[in-house]
């Protein structure tokens, strides 16, 4: 019989989509108030894999990933998604979102993305939120699954996740990593 134990160390990662770089800065400050200090900001990455968000967010759209230095408890993912949804709501203009926030958590083994959309490969977490293992780490690299969104397969995104994984591996040696901030 297996014994329950604490999950491996994780970091909260939030992907921001917006056509307004200044707004991304404002939202980043608000996210830091919710989740703790930001320890990584990716460069702006053009979001060109789909036009799905163009009408709502405007163009051109960019993605920026933020990572937070406080250890993240994986069972806090649904709460993190609800909090980021409320931030999105505050910045709506004429009914349209101006920023799209995608919280996830990263461990040494995987990237788990929160979503409000159900599908066969997603696990219900509660409160209308599902989790999807979007990338898994194997053979020294992150690999996508058949369902992984096209942008999460790009070399630019994978470079970000490799950088964040290296930072997590380095910090995993710290004994205080198991004490996380619960959203």
Backbone as JSON Lines, residues from 0, in Angstrom:
{"i":0,"aa":"X","n":[0.84,-1.18,0.0],"ca":[0.0,0.0,0.0],"c":[0.88,1.24,0.0]}
{"i":1,"aa":"X","n":[0.57,2.18,-0.86],"ca":[1.31,3.43,-0.9],"c":[0.91,4.35,0.23]}
{"i":2,"aa":"X","n":[1.84,5.12,0.67],"ca":[1.59,6.1,1.72],"c":[1.51,7.49,1.1]}
{"i":3,"aa":"X","n":[0.53,8.3,1.48],"ca":[0.46,9.67,0.97],"c":[1.71,10.44,1.39]}
{"i":4,"aa":"X","n":[2.15,11.31,0.5],"ca":[3.3,12.16,0.79],"c":[3.14,13.49,0.05]}
{"i":5,"aa":"X","n":[3.95,14.43,0.44],"ca":[3.9,15.75,-0.21],"c":[4.29,15.62,-1.67]}
{"i":6,"aa":"X","n":[3.66,16.41,-2.54],"ca":[4.05,16.38,-3.95],"c":[5.43,17.02,-4.13]}
{"i":7,"aa":"X","n":[6.04,16.79,-5.29],"ca":[7.35,17.41,-5.54],"c":[7.24,18.93,-5.58]}
{"i":8,"aa":"X","n":[8.35,19.61,-5.36],"ca":[8.34,21.08,-5.43],"c":[7.8,21.57,-6.78]}
{"i":9,"aa":"X","n":[7.08,22.67,-6.73],"ca":[6.5,23.25,-7.95],"c":[6.66,24.76,-7.92]}
{"i":10,"aa":"X","n":[6.57,25.35,-9.09],"ca":[6.54,26.8,-9.25],"c":[5.3,27.17,-10.04]}
{"i":11,"aa":"X","n":[4.65,28.23,-9.59],"ca":[3.53,28.78,-10.34],"c":[4.1,29.56,-11.53]}
{"i":12,"aa":"X","n":[3.53,29.3,-12.7],"ca":[3.89,30.01,-13.93],"c":[2.59,30.54,-14.51]}
{"i":13,"aa":"X","n":[2.57,31.82,-14.85],"ca":[1.38,32.41,-15.47],"c":[1.78,32.93,-16.85]}
{"i":14,"aa":"X","n":[1.08,32.45,-17.86],"ca":[1.24,32.96,-19.22],"c":[0.25,34.08,-19.43]}
{"i":15,"aa":"X","n":[0.74,35.23,-19.89],"ca":[-0.12,36.37,-20.18],"c":[-0.18,36.57,-21.69]}
{"i":16,"aa":"X","n":[-1.38,36.74,-22.22],"ca":[-1.57,37.12,-23.62],"c":[-2.21,38.5,-23.64]}
{"i":17,"aa":"X","n":[-1.63,39.4,-24.43],"ca":[-2.22,40.72,-24.56],"c":[-1.58,41.44,-25.74]}
{"i":18,"aa":"X","n":[-2.3,42.42,-26.25],"ca":[-1.74,43.31,-27.27],"c":[-1.23,44.6,-26.62]}
{"i":19,"aa":"X","n":[-1.34,44.71,-25.31],"ca":[-0.99,45.93,-24.57],"c":[0.13,45.63,-23.58]}
{"i":20,"aa":"X","n":[1.35,45.96,-23.95],"ca":[2.51,45.65,-23.1],"c":[2.44,46.39,-21.77]}
{"i":21,"aa":"X","n":[1.97,47.61,-21.76],"ca":[1.86,48.37,-20.5],"c":[0.87,47.67,-19.56]}
{"i":22,"aa":"X","n":[-0.23,47.19,-20.1],"ca":[-1.2,46.47,-19.28],"c":[-0.57,45.21,-18.7]}
{"i":23,"aa":"X","n":[0.26,44.53,-19.46],"ca":[0.92,43.34,-18.95],"c":[1.77,43.68,-17.72]}
{"i":24,"aa":"X","n":[2.4,44.84,-17.73],"ca":[3.17,45.27,-16.58],"c":[2.3,45.53,-15.37]}
{"i":25,"aa":"X","n":[1.17,46.17,-15.59],"ca":[0.22,46.43,-14.5],"c":[-0.31,45.13,-13.92]}
{"i":26,"aa":"X","n":[-0.68,44.22,-14.79],"ca":[-1.22,42.93,-14.36],"c":[-0.15,42.13,-13.61]}
{"i":27,"aa":"X","n":[1.1,42.2,-14.07],"ca":[2.19,41.49,-13.39],"c":[2.32,41.96,-11.94]}
{"i":28,"aa":"X","n":[2.19,43.26,-11.7],"ca":[2.25,43.78,-10.33],"c":[1.1,43.23,-9.49]}
{"i":29,"aa":"X","n":[-0.07,43.16,-10.08],"ca":[-1.22,42.63,-9.36],"c":[-1.04,41.14,-9.06]}
{"i":30,"aa":"X","n":[-0.48,40.4,-10.0],"ca":[-0.23,38.98,-9.78],"c":[0.81,38.77,-8.68]}
{"i":31,"aa":"X","n":[1.8,39.65,-8.61],"ca":[2.81,39.55,-7.55],"c":[2.17,39.77,-6.18]}
{"i":32,"aa":"X","n":[1.17,40.62,-6.1],"ca":[0.47,40.82,-4.84],"c":[-0.29,39.56,-4.43]}
{"i":33,"aa":"X","n":[-0.79,38.82,-5.41],"ca":[-1.55,37.6,-5.13],"c":[-0.66,36.4,-4.84]}
{"i":34,"aa":"X","n":[0.44,36.26,-5.6],"ca":[1.21,35.02,-5.59],"c":[2.65,35.16,-5.08]}
{"i":35,"aa":"X","n":[3.07,36.36,-4.74],"ca":[4.42,36.54,-4.25],"c":[5.34,37.12,-5.31]}
{"i":36,"aa":"X","n":[6.61,37.3,-4.95],"ca":[7.56,37.95,-5.86],"c":[7.74,37.19,-7.18]}
{"i":37,"aa":"X","n":[7.87,37.97,-8.23],"ca":[8.16,37.4,-9.56],"c":[9.66,37.17,-9.63]}
{"i":38,"aa":"X","n":[10.06,35.95,-9.99],"ca":[11.48,35.66,-10.1],"c":[11.94,35.48,-11.55]}
{"i":39,"aa":"X","n":[10.98,35.53,-12.49],"ca":[11.33,35.37,-13.9],"c":[10.25,36.01,-14.75]}
{"i":40,"aa":"X","n":[10.68,36.77,-15.75],"ca":[9.81,37.33,-16.79],"c":[10.4,36.95,-18.12]}
{"i":41,"aa":"X","n":[9.65,36.26,-18.93],"ca":[10.15,35.91,-20.26],"c":[10.16,37.15,-21.14]}
{"i":42,"aa":"X","n":[10.92,37.1,-22.21],"ca":[10.76,38.16,-23.22],"c":[9.35,38.08,-23.81]}
{"i":43,"aa":"X","n":[8.92,39.13,-24.45],"ca":[7.65,39.1,-25.18],"c":[7.82,38.16,-26.37]}
{"i":44,"aa":"X","n":[6.88,37.25,-26.52],"ca":[6.93,36.27,-27.61],"c":[5.7,36.5,-28.49]}
{"i":45,"aa":"X","n":[5.89,36.77,-29.79],"ca":[4.73,36.96,-30.67],"c":[3.82,35.73,-30.63]}
{"i":46,"aa":"X","n":[2.53,35.99,-30.52],"ca":[1.53,34.92,-30.5],"c":[0.9,34.86,-31.88]}
{"i":47,"aa":"X","n":[1.36,33.93,-32.7],"ca":[0.96,33.88,-34.1],"c":[0.35,32.54,-34.52]}
{"i":48,"aa":"X","n":[0.14,31.63,-33.58],"ca":[-0.33,30.29,-33.94],"c":[-1.81,30.25,-34.29]}
{"i":49,"aa":"X","n":[-2.57,31.25,-33.87],"ca":[-3.99,31.3,-34.16],"c":[-4.46,32.76,-34.12]}
{"i":50,"aa":"X","n":[-5.59,33.01,-34.75],"ca":[-6.2,34.34,-34.68],"c":[-7.39,34.33,-33.71]}
{"i":51,"aa":"X","n":[-7.53,33.28,-32.94],"ca":[-8.66,33.06,-32.04],"c":[-8.91,34.25,-31.12]}
{"i":52,"aa":"X","n":[-7.86,34.87,-30.6],"ca":[-8.0,35.96,-29.63],"c":[-7.93,37.35,-30.24]}
{"i":53,"aa":"X","n":[-7.71,37.46,-31.54],"ca":[-7.51,38.76,-32.17],"c":[-8.65,39.74,-31.92]}
{"i":54,"aa":"X","n":[-9.9,39.3,-32.11],"ca":[-11.04,40.2,-31.95],"c":[-11.14,40.72,-30.52]}
{"i":55,"aa":"X","n":[-10.9,39.83,-29.57],"ca":[-11.07,40.2,-28.17],"c":[-9.89,41.02,-27.63]}
{"i":56,"aa":"X","n":[-8.67,40.58,-27.91],"ca":[-7.48,41.21,-27.32],"c":[-6.87,42.3,-28.2]}
{"i":57,"aa":"X","n":[-7.18,42.3,-29.48],"ca":[-6.52,43.23,-30.4],"c":[-5.29,42.56,-31.01]}
{"i":58,"aa":"X","n":[-4.56,43.31,-31.81],"ca":[-3.35,42.77,-32.45],"c":[-2.27,43.84,-32.47]}
{"i":59,"aa":"X","n":[-1.02,43.45,-32.56],"ca":[-0.52,42.09,-32.46],"c":[-0.53,41.63,-31.0]}
{"i":60,"aa":"X","n":[-0.7,40.33,-30.82],"ca":[-0.75,39.74,-29.48],"c":[0.62,39.16,-29.14]}
{"i":61,"aa":"X","n":[1.0,39.33,-27.88],"ca":[2.26,38.77,-27.38],"c":[1.98,37.92,-26.15]}
{"i":62,"aa":"X","n":[2.85,36.95,-25.94],"ca":[2.81,36.12,-24.73],"c":[4.02,36.49,-23.88]}
{"i":63,"aa":"X","n":[3.8,36.54,-22.59],"ca":[4.9,36.68,-21.62],"c":[4.6,35.71,-20.49]}
{"i":64,"aa":"X","n":[5.62,34.97,-20.07],"ca":[5.49,34.07,-18.93],"c":[6.12,34.71,-17.71]}
{"i":65,"aa":"X","n":[5.44,34.55,-16.58],"ca":[5.95,34.97,-15.28],"c":[6.07,33.74,-14.4]}
{"i":66,"aa":"X","n":[7.14,33.71,-13.61],"ca":[7.3,32.67,-12.6],"c":[7.43,33.37,-11.25]}
{"i":67,"aa":"X","n":[6.92,32.73,-10.22],"ca":[6.9,33.31,-8.89],"c":[7.82,32.53,-7.97]}
{"i":68,"aa":"X","n":[8.57,33.26,-7.15],"ca":[9.61,32.63,-6.36],"c":[9.08,31.79,-5.2]}
{"i":69,"aa":"X","n":[7.88,32.1,-4.72],"ca":[7.34,31.3,-3.62],"c":[7.01,29.9,-4.12]}
{"i":70,"aa":"X","n":[7.4,28.87,-3.37],"ca":[7.0,27.51,-3.75],"c":[5.48,27.44,-3.87]}
{"i":71,"aa":"X","n":[5.01,26.67,-4.83],"ca":[3.58,26.6,-5.12],"c":[3.04,25.21,-4.83]}
{"i":72,"aa":"X","n":[2.0,25.12,-4.01],"ca":[1.39,23.82,-3.76],"c":[0.51,23.41,-4.94]}
{"i":73,"aa":"X","n":[0.78,22.29,-5.6],"ca":[0.0,21.92,-6.78],"c":[-1.51,21.87,-6.55]}
{"i":74,"aa":"X","n":[-1.94,21.59,-5.33],"ca":[-3.38,21.55,-5.09],"c":[-4.0,22.96,-5.03]}
{"i":75,"aa":"X","n":[-3.2,23.98,-5.24],"ca":[-3.7,25.35,-5.31],"c":[-4.0,25.82,-6.72]}
{"i":76,"aa":"X","n":[-3.89,24.91,-7.71],"ca":[-4.05,25.34,-9.11],"c":[-5.45,25.86,-9.42]}
{"i":77,"aa":"X","n":[-6.49,25.21,-8.91],"ca":[-7.85,25.69,-9.19],"c":[-8.05,27.09,-8.61]}
{"i":78,"aa":"X","n":[-7.58,27.3,-7.4],"ca":[-7.7,28.63,-6.78],"c":[-6.92,29.67,-7.58]}
{"i":79,"aa":"X","n":[-5.73,29.31,-8.05],"ca":[-4.94,30.24,-8.86],"c":[-5.69,30.62,-10.14]}
{"i":80,"aa":"X","n":[-6.35,29.66,-10.77],"ca":[-7.11,29.94,-11.99],"c":[-8.29,30.87,-11.69]}
{"i":81,"aa":"X","n":[-8.99,30.63,-10.59],"ca":[-10.1,31.51,-10.23],"c":[-9.61,32.93,-9.95]}
{"i":82,"aa":"X","n":[-8.46,33.05,-9.29],"ca":[-7.9,34.38,-9.02],"c":[-7.49,35.08,-10.31]}
{"i":83,"aa":"X","n":[-6.84,34.36,-11.23],"ca":[-6.44,35.0,-12.49],"c":[-7.66,35.36,-13.33]}
{"i":84,"aa":"X","n":[-8.71,34.55,-13.27],"ca":[-9.93,34.91,-13.98],"c":[-10.5,36.23,-13.45]}
{"i":85,"aa":"X","n":[-10.43,36.41,-12.13],"ca":[-10.95,37.67,-11.56],"c":[-10.09,38.85,-11.99]}
{"i":86,"aa":"X","n":[-8.8,38.66,-12.13],"ca":[-7.93,39.74,-12.63],"c":[-8.31,40.07,-14.07]}
{"i":87,"aa":"X","n":[-8.5,39.05,-14.9],"ca":[-8.93,39.28,-16.29],"c":[-10.2,40.12,-16.33]}
{"i":88,"aa":"X","n":[-11.15,39.8,-15.47],"ca":[-12.44,40.51,-15.44],"c":[-12.26,41.99,-15.14]}
{"i":89,"aa":"X","n":[-11.35,42.31,-14.23],"ca":[-11.15,43.72,-13.85],"c":[-10.65,44.59,-15.0]}
{"i":90,"aa":"X","n":[-10.01,43.99,-15.97],"ca":[-9.44,44.77,-17.07],"c":[-10.24,44.67,-18.36]}
{"i":91,"aa":"X","n":[-11.46,44.15,-18.28],"ca":[-12.31,44.1,-19.47],"c":[-12.65,45.51,-19.94]}
{"i":92,"aa":"X","n":[-12.82,45.63,-21.23],"ca":[-13.21,46.9,-21.83],"c":[-14.3,46.61,-22.85]}
{"i":93,"aa":"X","n":[-15.47,47.23,-22.68],"ca":[-16.6,47.0,-23.58],"c":[-16.89,45.5,-23.76]}
{"i":94,"aa":"X","n":[-16.8,44.75,-22.66],"ca":[-17.12,43.33,-22.68],"c":[-16.0,42.41,-23.1]}
{"i":95,"aa":"X","n":[-14.92,42.97,-23.62],"ca":[-13.8,42.16,-24.1],"c":[-12.66,42.12,-23.1]}
{"i":96,"aa":"X","n":[-12.07,40.95,-22.97],"ca":[-10.85,40.87,-22.16],"c":[-9.73,41.62,-22.88]}
{"i":97,"aa":"X","n":[-8.86,42.21,-22.13],"ca":[-7.67,42.86,-22.69],"c":[-6.42,42.06,-22.37]}
{"i":98,"aa":"X","n":[-6.58,41.1,-21.45],"ca":[-5.47,40.22,-21.09],"c":[-6.07,38.84,-20.81]}
{"i":99,"aa":"X","n":[-5.37,37.82,-21.25],"ca":[-5.75,36.43,-21.0],"c":[-4.65,35.84,-20.12]}
{"i":100,"aa":"X","n":[-5.02,35.25,-18.99],"ca":[-4.06,34.7,-18.04],"c":[-4.21,33.19,-17.93]}
{"i":101,"aa":"X","n":[-3.11,32.49,-18.12],"ca":[-3.11,31.04,-18.09],"c":[-2.17,30.54,-16.99]}
{"i":102,"aa":"X","n":[-2.7,30.26,-15.79],"ca":[-1.84,29.74,-14.73],"c":[-1.53,28.26,-14.95]}
{"i":103,"aa":"X","n":[-0.35,27.89,-14.54],"ca":[0.09,26.5,-14.59],"c":[1.09,26.3,-13.47]}
{"i":104,"aa":"X","n":[1.43,25.05,-13.23],"ca":[2.56,24.82,-12.33],"c":[3.56,23.92,-13.02]}
{"i":105,"aa":"X","n":[4.8,24.16,-12.69],"ca":[5.92,23.43,-13.28],"c":[6.62,22.64,-12.18]}
{"i":106,"aa":"X","n":[6.85,21.35,-12.44],"ca":[7.69,20.53,-11.59],"c":[8.86,20.06,-12.44]}
{"i":107,"aa":"X","n":[9.74,19.3,-11.86],"ca":[10.85,18.76,-12.65],"c":[10.35,17.79,-13.71]}
{"i":108,"aa":"X","n":[9.15,17.26,-13.55],"ca":[8.61,16.25,-14.46],"c":[7.6,16.75,-15.47]}
{"i":109,"aa":"X","n":[6.96,17.91,-15.21],"ca":[5.84,18.29,-16.07],"c":[5.44,19.75,-15.91]}
{"i":110,"aa":"X","n":[4.61,20.19,-16.88],"ca":[3.91,21.47,-16.81],"c":[2.43,21.15,-16.83]}
{"i":111,"aa":"X","n":[1.71,21.61,-15.8],"ca":[0.28,21.35,-15.68],"c":[-0.47,22.67,-15.82]}
{"i":112,"aa":"X","n":[-1.33,22.75,-16.81],"ca":[-2.06,23.97,-17.15],"c":[-3.49,23.9,-16.6]}
{"i":113,"aa":"X","n":[-3.97,24.99,-16.05],"ca":[-5.35,25.1,-15.59],"c":[-6.23,25.6,-16.72]}
{"i":114,"aa":"X","n":[-7.46,25.12,-16.76],"ca":[-8.4,25.53,-17.79],"c":[-9.82,25.4,-17.26]}
{"i":115,"aa":"X","n":[-10.74,26.11,-17.9],"ca":[-12.15,25.96,-17.57],"c":[-12.85,25.02,-18.54]}
{"i":116,"aa":"X","n":[-12.11,24.49,-19.51],"ca":[-12.71,23.66,-20.55],"c":[-12.44,22.18,-20.28]}
{"i":117,"aa":"X","n":[-13.5,21.38,-20.26],"ca":[-13.38,19.94,-20.06],"c":[-13.01,19.26,-21.37]}
{"i":118,"aa":"X","n":[-12.32,18.16,-21.26],"ca":[-12.0,17.3,-22.41],"c":[-11.57,15.95,-21.86]}
{"i":119,"aa":"X","n":[-11.46,14.96,-22.72],"ca":[-11.16,13.59,-22.29],"c":[-9.85,13.47,-21.51]}
{"i":120,"aa":"X","n":[-8.88,14.31,-21.81],"ca":[-7.56,14.21,-21.18],"c":[-7.39,15.17,-20.0]}
{"i":121,"aa":"X","n":[-8.44,15.8,-19.56],"ca":[-8.36,16.77,-18.46],"c":[-9.03,16.21,-17.21]}
{"i":122,"aa":"X","n":[-8.48,16.59,-16.07],"ca":[-8.95,16.11,-14.79],"c":[-9.66,17.27,-14.08]}
{"i":123,"aa":"X","n":[-10.84,17.0,-13.57],"ca":[-11.6,18.02,-12.85],"c":[-10.98,18.24,-11.47]}
{"i":124,"aa":"X","n":[-10.7,19.52,-11.16],"ca":[-10.12,19.87,-9.86],"c":[-11.16,20.38,-8.88]}
{"i":125,"aa":"X","n":[-12.27,20.87,-9.39],"ca":[-13.3,21.48,-8.56],"c":[-13.52,22.92,-8.96]}
{"i":126,"aa":"X","n":[-14.64,23.48,-8.56],"ca":[-14.98,24.88,-8.79],"c":[-14.97,25.26,-10.28]}
{"i":127,"aa":"X","n":[-15.25,24.29,-11.16],"ca":[-15.29,24.55,-12.59],"c":[-13.93,24.59,-13.27]}
{"i":128,"aa":"X","n":[-12.89,24.11,-12.59],"ca":[-11.53,24.17,-13.12],"c":[-11.0,22.75,-13.37]}
{"i":129,"aa":"X","n":[-10.3,22.6,-14.49],"ca":[-9.69,21.34,-14.9],"c":[-8.18,21.53,-14.99]}
{"i":130,"aa":"X","n":[-7.47,20.41,-14.94],"ca":[-6.01,20.43,-15.1],"c":[-5.62,19.55,-16.28]}
{"i":131,"aa":"X","n":[-4.59,19.99,-16.99],"ca":[-4.07,19.25,-18.13],"c":[-2.55,19.18,-18.02]}
{"i":132,"aa":"X","n":[-2.0,17.99,-18.1],"ca":[-0.54,17.87,-18.22],"c":[-0.23,18.24,-19.67]}
{"i":133,"aa":"X","n":[0.33,19.42,-19.84],"ca":[0.56,19.98,-21.17],"c":[1.9,19.55,-21.75]}
{"i":134,"aa":"X","n":[2.92,19.45,-20.91],"ca":[4.25,19.01,-21.32],"c":[4.76,18.02,-20.28]}
{"i":135,"aa":"X","n":[5.56,17.07,-20.72],"ca":[6.25,16.17,-19.79],"c":[7.73,16.15,-20.12]}
{"i":136,"aa":"X","n":[8.53,15.96,-19.1],"ca":[9.99,16.0,-19.25],"c":[10.5,14.57,-19.41]}
{"i":137,"aa":"X","n":[11.17,14.32,-20.52],"ca":[11.68,12.98,-20.8],"c":[12.93,13.09,-21.67]}
{"i":138,"aa":"X","n":[13.93,12.33,-21.32],"ca":[15.14,12.31,-22.14],"c":[15.85,13.65,-22.2]}
{"i":139,"aa":"X","n":[15.75,14.44,-21.13],"ca":[16.46,15.71,-21.1],"c":[15.74,16.87,-21.77]}
{"i":140,"aa":"X","n":[14.46,16.69,-22.1],"ca":[13.73,17.77,-22.75],"c":[12.24,17.68,-22.43]}
{"i":141,"aa":"X","n":[11.56,18.81,-22.56],"ca":[10.11,18.81,-22.45],"c":[9.53,18.32,-23.77]}
{"i":142,"aa":"X","n":[8.53,17.46,-23.67],"ca":[7.86,16.94,-24.85],"c":[6.37,17.23,-24.76]}
{"i":143,"aa":"X","n":[5.76,17.56,-25.91],"ca":[4.31,17.79,-25.92],"c":[3.55,16.47,-26.02]}
{"i":144,"aa":"X","n":[2.29,16.54,-25.71],"ca":[1.36,15.43,-25.92],"c":[0.56,15.73,-27.2]}
{"i":145,"aa":"X","n":[-0.21,14.79,-27.7],"ca":[-1.02,15.08,-28.9],"c":[-1.96,16.26,-28.71]}
{"i":146,"aa":"X","n":[-2.41,16.52,-27.48],"ca":[-3.36,17.6,-27.21],"c":[-2.7,18.94,-26.87]}
{"i":147,"aa":"X","n":[-1.39,18.97,-26.76],"ca":[-0.71,20.21,-26.36],"c":[-0.98,21.31,-27.39]}
{"i":148,"aa":"X","n":[-1.35,22.5,-26.89],"ca":[-1.61,23.63,-27.78],"c":[-0.39,23.92,-28.65]}
{"i":149,"aa":"X","n":[-0.6,24.36,-29.89],"ca":[0.51,24.6,-30.81],"c":[1.57,25.57,-30.27]}
{"i":150,"aa":"X","n":[1.14,26.64,-29.57],"ca":[2.13,27.59,-29.07],"c":[3.02,26.97,-27.99]}
{"i":151,"aa":"X","n":[2.48,26.05,-27.2],"ca":[3.28,25.4,-26.16],"c":[4.27,24.39,-26.72]}
{"i":152,"aa":"X","n":[4.25,24.17,-28.02],"ca":[5.19,23.27,-28.69],"c":[6.38,24.03,-29.3]}
{"i":153,"aa":"X","n":[6.3,25.35,-29.33],"ca":[7.3,26.13,-30.06],"c":[8.65,26.16,-29.33]}
{"i":154,"aa":"X","n":[9.73,26.3,-30.07],"ca":[11.05,26.4,-29.44],"c":[11.15,27.54,-28.44]}
{"i":155,"aa":"X","n":[10.46,28.67,-28.7],"ca":[10.52,29.81,-27.79],"c":[9.91,29.47,-26.43]}
{"i":156,"aa":"X","n":[8.75,28.84,-26.45],"ca":[8.11,28.46,-25.19],"c":[8.91,27.38,-24.48]}
{"i":157,"aa":"X","n":[9.37,26.38,-25.23],"ca":[10.13,25.3,-24.6],"c":[11.41,25.83,-23.97]}
{"i":158,"aa":"X","n":[12.03,26.83,-24.57],"ca":[13.23,27.44,-23.97],"c":[12.88,28.07,-22.62]}
{"i":159,"aa":"X","n":[11.73,28.73,-22.54],"ca":[11.29,29.31,-21.27],"c":[11.12,28.22,-20.23]}
{"i":160,"aa":"X","n":[10.45,27.14,-20.58],"ca":[10.19,26.07,-19.6],"c":[11.47,25.35,-19.19]}
{"i":161,"aa":"X","n":[12.43,25.24,-20.11],"ca":[13.73,24.66,-19.74],"c":[14.46,25.57,-18.76]}
{"i":162,"aa":"X","n":[14.41,26.86,-18.99],"ca":[15.03,27.81,-18.07],"c":[14.37,27.72,-16.69]}
{"i":163,"aa":"X","n":[13.06,27.69,-16.66],"ca":[12.35,27.62,-15.38],"c":[12.61,26.28,-14.68]}
{"i":164,"aa":"X","n":[12.71,25.22,-15.44],"ca":[13.01,23.91,-14.84],"c":[14.41,23.92,-14.22]}
{"i":165,"aa":"X","n":[15.37,24.51,-14.92],"ca":[16.73,24.6,-14.38],"c":[16.74,25.41,-13.08]}
{"i":166,"aa":"X","n":[15.99,26.49,-13.04],"ca":[15.91,27.29,-11.82],"c":[15.26,26.49,-10.69]}
{"i":167,"aa":"X","n":[14.22,25.74,-11.03],"ca":[13.55,24.92,-10.03],"c":[14.49,23.83,-9.52]}
{"i":168,"aa":"X","n":[15.22,23.19,-10.42],"ca":[16.15,22.14,-10.0],"c":[17.2,22.71,-9.06]}
{"i":169,"aa":"X","n":[17.67,23.91,-9.35],"ca":[18.66,24.55,-8.49],"c":[18.08,24.89,-7.13]}
{"i":170,"aa":"X","n":[16.87,25.4,-7.11],"ca":[16.25,25.79,-5.84],"c":[15.72,24.59,-5.06]}
{"i":171,"aa":"X","n":[15.54,23.45,-5.72],"ca":[15.02,22.27,-5.05],"c":[15.96,21.77,-3.96]}
{"i":172,"aa":"X","n":[17.18,22.19,-4.01],"ca":[18.14,21.79,-2.98],"c":[17.94,22.55,-1.68]}
{"i":173,"aa":"X","n":[17.12,23.62,-1.75],"ca":[16.87,24.44,-0.57],"c":[15.82,23.79,0.32]}
{"i":174,"aa":"X","n":[16.07,23.66,1.62],"ca":[15.12,22.99,2.51],"c":[13.8,23.72,2.68]}
{"i":175,"aa":"X","n":[13.74,25.01,2.39],"ca":[12.49,25.75,2.6],"c":[11.53,25.63,1.42]}
{"i":176,"aa":"X","n":[11.88,24.89,0.38],"ca":[11.05,24.8,-0.82],"c":[9.71,24.13,-0.52]}
{"i":177,"aa":"X","n":[9.64,23.31,0.48],"ca":[8.38,22.63,0.77],"c":[7.36,23.53,1.46]}
{"i":178,"aa":"X","n":[7.78,24.67,1.93],"ca":[6.85,25.59,2.59],"c":[6.35,26.59,1.55]}
{"i":179,"aa":"X","n":[5.16,26.36,1.0],"ca":[4.66,27.2,-0.07],"c":[3.56,28.14,0.36]}
{"i":180,"aa":"X","n":[3.32,29.12,-0.47],"ca":[2.22,30.07,-0.28],"c":[0.99,29.45,-0.92]}
{"i":181,"aa":"X","n":[-0.07,29.34,-0.19],"ca":[-1.32,28.84,-0.73],"c":[-2.14,30.03,-1.19]}
{"i":182,"aa":"X","n":[-2.54,29.98,-2.48],"ca":[-3.34,31.12,-2.97],"c":[-4.64,31.27,-2.23]}
